[in-house]
Amino acid sequence: MESLRITNGRLCPSFSKSANTHLCFSPIKQLGFVYLCGERCKRASLTLGRSEIGGLGSSRDEDEEKSHILGAERDDSGSIIGFNLISQSGDGGIESHEDVATEIAEETENTEGREEAQVREKLNIVFVAAEAAPYSKTGGLGDVCGSLPIVLAARGHRVMVVSPRYLHFIHQDKVFANALDLDRHIKVHCFGGAQDVSFFHEYREGVDWVFVDHPSYHRPGNPYGDSRGAFGDNQFRFTLLCHAACEAPLVLPLGGYTYGEKCLFLANDWHAGLVPVLLAAKYRPHGVYKDARCLLVIHNLAHQGVEPAVTYKNFGLPSEWYGALEWVFPNWARAHALDKGEAVNVLKGAIVTADRILTVSKGYAWEVTTVEGGYGLHELLSSRRSVLDGITNGIDVSEWDPSADEHIAAHYSVDDLSGKVQCKIALQKELGLPIRPMCPLIGFIGRLDYQKGIDLIRWAIPELMEDDVQFVMLGSGDPLYEEWMRVTESSYRDKFRGWVGFNVPISHRITAGCDILLMPSRFEPCGLNQLFAMRYGTVPVVHSTGGLRDTVQTFNPYADGGIDEGTGQ
């Protein structure tokens, strides 16, 4: 077969040496974007040769190179009728980003499936996220990015998670005790200069946990803000994260060798939204990451990373890519008559440039294309419907297992629920509530903000407290609601408890000890607490929206056949 081979100045074993007319060199070493860009400008070449299909090389070096052949397609008479790109291994073509995304979709759809699931191809997967449990966590994003990578690694993929190294100068910093300094310092060109960042690394449960280190991540508070609100330099902090995450597969010799350029990036929410933009605008024009793909995972569309238009220059992107991030507020949302409403929207840029877009439930994938749920991006997301899909989040069934949970007072299972009443009694005793096993105990766990429907609970509490029930809330957020919880507890000493803050063991004990878990969210991309509740035999009472509608089946006491059906209300 006649073929045109694209190589990086290297002699390919599948061609006879006499057929090549140029001097070939050894493969270049991965040393980051700047080095790769310069080297490829100097060394890229085209080689024309003749080979037989059966003569394709099978050495380890050739497999790593993965060059492609523009092969001639002939009819029955032997005449050339066209050309097709085929891979060096002769598999007939290059796997598209749709195929790669489908592979991830199939693997992440059910984390409770077969222990030895079969996969079509072993991938180099790079998660980029602002939080990953147990190192950092404020909600479902941290849970997913802390558990899903472990499952994918167990299935044979090579997995890296890149997130900031948050230091609070308190006891919480001990979670990074096993993360070692890799002594790899790089310069990130953004915000008008070169910013120095370094990397820490921990290999745990088959996953490379990589932490980007910079002074901007060293402060009290959560990943996004403190008691006074969101940090004013979040754009800077997460721009650094995205640049560093794109360099990490090229410069970090984890396990003795780098991940290389053929990676599948999973960019989670707007904090990682610059990753697909950087791949498209900075790397691919120079031949770097040309075989990489990026999936944007939307956990919450309400947060988009919107800043004034003048801050575009801070991203370190070419000026011609401004349109990808351009955002104009409608007239009603502008501050005054002279306000042009011009801004940049990081999540919009990610939606424009990502190869595939995923949400964390099927229901939410539809909601984001509606006016009510799209937060101004519904038309853009509708235009990309062909690459938009939803995959319901899973949970870590080893951590959330009532038969082995170390945080609860007694163990129980679906075959023997006797331990659940002991968990309820222990919770009532711990909270200082009257010990009444037969009294319905209602719980809420989550952020105290408008999305979670806290105002609905606030309005309903006076009437609810007239009934023979007990109520416990765990969460933090809006100071108004935090103070309301304290006042309500003092007003209903025998019925209500409000725990301001977040505590993992307490969340386990509330889930196990309550009879009902309340989730009146106005919108919920997926939600995990209802999944935890069902696993612990606690009835979830939820608002029919997003992932809550997907995962909770309405209880029907009059089901056909006399058998009750449903998992909640």
PDB file of N, CA and C in Angstrom, residues 94-98 100-101 261-266 279 284 289-295 355:
ATOM      1  N   ILE A  94      -8.546   6.766  13.368  1.00  0.00           N
ATOM      2  CA  ILE A  94      -8.263   7.424  14.634  1.00  0.00           C
ATOM      3  C   ILE A  94      -9.538   7.483  15.432  1.00  0.00           C
ATOM      4  N   GLU A  95      -9.453   7.101  16.695  1.00  0.00           N
ATOM      5  CA  GLU A  95     -10.641   7.131  17.545  1.00  0.00           C
ATOM      6  C   GLU A  95     -11.080   8.569  17.744  1.00  0.00           C
ATOM      7  N   SER A  96     -12.343   8.826  17.481  1.00  0.00           N
ATOM      8  CA  SER A  96     -12.862  10.187  17.600  1.00  0.00           C
ATOM      9  C   SER A  96     -13.100  10.543  19.047  1.00  0.00           C
ATOM     10  N   HIS A  97     -13.280  11.858  19.295  1.00  0.00           N
ATOM     11  CA  HIS A  97     -13.561  12.270  20.669  1.00  0.00           C
ATOM     12  C   HIS A  97     -14.911  11.757  21.126  1.00  0.00           C
ATOM     13  N   GLU A  98     -15.830  11.500  20.199  1.00  0.00           N
ATOM     14  CA  GLU A  98     -17.104  10.917  20.589  1.00  0.00           C
ATOM     15  C   GLU A  98     -16.900   9.516  21.157  1.00  0.00           C
ATOM     16  N   VAL A 100     -14.148   8.314  22.568  1.00  0.00           N
ATOM     17  CA  VAL A 100     -13.471   8.406  23.858  1.00  0.00           C
ATOM     18  C   VAL A 100     -14.449   8.819  24.936  1.00  0.00           C
ATOM     19  N   ALA A 101     -15.308   9.805  24.646  1.00  0.00           N
ATOM     20  CA  ALA A 101     -16.267  10.275  25.644  1.00  0.00           C
ATOM     21  C   ALA A 101     -17.270   9.183  25.987  1.00  0.00           C
ATOM     22  N   GLU A 261       1.143  13.666  25.926  1.00  0.00           N
ATOM     23  CA  GLU A 261       0.153  14.540  25.289  1.00  0.00           C
ATOM     24  C   GLU A 261      -1.190  13.866  25.011  1.00  0.00           C
ATOM     25  N   LYS A 262      -1.201  12.549  24.901  1.00  0.00           N
ATOM     26  CA  LYS A 262      -2.452  11.865  24.566  1.00  0.00           C
ATOM     27  C   LYS A 262      -3.239  11.620  25.844  1.00  0.00           C
ATOM     28  N   CYS A 263      -3.936  12.663  26.287  1.00  0.00           N
ATOM     29  CA  CYS A 263      -4.675  12.613  27.545  1.00  0.00           C
ATOM     30  C   CYS A 263      -6.149  12.905  27.306  1.00  0.00           C
ATOM     31  N   LEU A 264      -6.947  12.456  28.235  1.00  0.00           N
ATOM     32  CA  LEU A 264      -8.346  12.843  28.279  1.00  0.00           C
ATOM     33  C   LEU A 264      -8.534  13.713  29.518  1.00  0.00           C
ATOM     34  N   PHE A 265      -8.729  15.020  29.317  1.00  0.00           N
ATOM     35  CA  PHE A 265      -8.932  15.947  30.424  1.00  0.00           C
ATOM     36  C   PHE A 265     -10.406  15.972  30.813  1.00  0.00           C
ATOM     37  N   LEU A 266     -10.676  15.952  32.103  1.00  0.00           N
ATOM     38  CA  LEU A 266     -12.021  16.166  32.626  1.00  0.00           C
ATOM     39  C   LEU A 266     -11.993  17.457  33.426  1.00  0.00           C
ATOM     40  N   LEU A 279      -6.184  24.422  25.623  1.00  0.00           N
ATOM     41  CA  LEU A 279      -5.834  23.367  24.668  1.00  0.00           C
ATOM     42  C   LEU A 279      -6.078  23.836  23.238  1.00  0.00           C
ATOM     43  N   ARG A 284      -2.756  23.424  20.774  1.00  0.00           N
ATOM     44  CA  ARG A 284      -2.967  22.738  19.497  1.00  0.00           C
ATOM     45  C   ARG A 284      -2.450  23.503  18.292  1.00  0.00           C
ATOM     46  N   TYR A 289      -0.691  18.534  22.200  1.00  0.00           N
ATOM     47  CA  TYR A 289      -2.000  18.036  22.621  1.00  0.00           C
ATOM     48  C   TYR A 289      -2.967  17.869  21.443  1.00  0.00           C
ATOM     49  N   LYS A 290      -2.443  17.629  20.267  1.00  0.00           N
ATOM     50  CA  LYS A 290      -3.332  17.467  19.109  1.00  0.00           C
ATOM     51  C   LYS A 290      -4.177  16.210  19.232  1.00  0.00           C
ATOM     52  N   ASP A 291      -3.719  15.212  19.991  1.00  0.00           N
ATOM     53  CA  ASP A 291      -4.474  13.978  20.184  1.00  0.00           C
ATOM     54  C   ASP A 291      -5.226  13.952  21.515  1.00  0.00           C
ATOM     55  N   ALA A 292      -5.137  15.031  22.273  1.00  0.00           N
ATOM     56  CA  ALA A 292      -5.843  15.090  23.553  1.00  0.00           C
ATOM     57  C   ALA A 292      -7.293  15.497  23.334  1.00  0.00           C
ATOM     58  N   ARG A 293      -8.151  15.147  24.259  1.00  0.00           N
ATOM     59  CA  ARG A 293      -9.543  15.542  24.228  1.00  0.00           C
ATOM     60  C   ARG A 293      -9.920  16.070  25.606  1.00  0.00           C
ATOM     61  N   CYS A 294     -10.943  16.915  25.645  1.00  0.00           N
ATOM     62  CA  CYS A 294     -11.364  17.506  26.914  1.00  0.00           C
ATOM     63  C   CYS A 294     -12.870  17.404  27.077  1.00  0.00           C
ATOM     64  N   LEU A 295     -13.292  16.847  28.201  1.00  0.00           N
ATOM     65  CA  LEU A 295     -14.702  16.785  28.569  1.00  0.00           C
ATOM     66  C   LEU A 295     -14.957  17.831  29.641  1.00  0.00           C
ATOM     67  N   ASP A 355     -14.654  19.279  23.838  1.00  0.00           N
ATOM     68  CA  ASP A 355     -15.018  18.251  22.858  1.00  0.00           C
ATOM     69  C   ASP A 355     -16.345  17.586  23.203  1.00  0.00           C
TER      70      ASP A 355
END
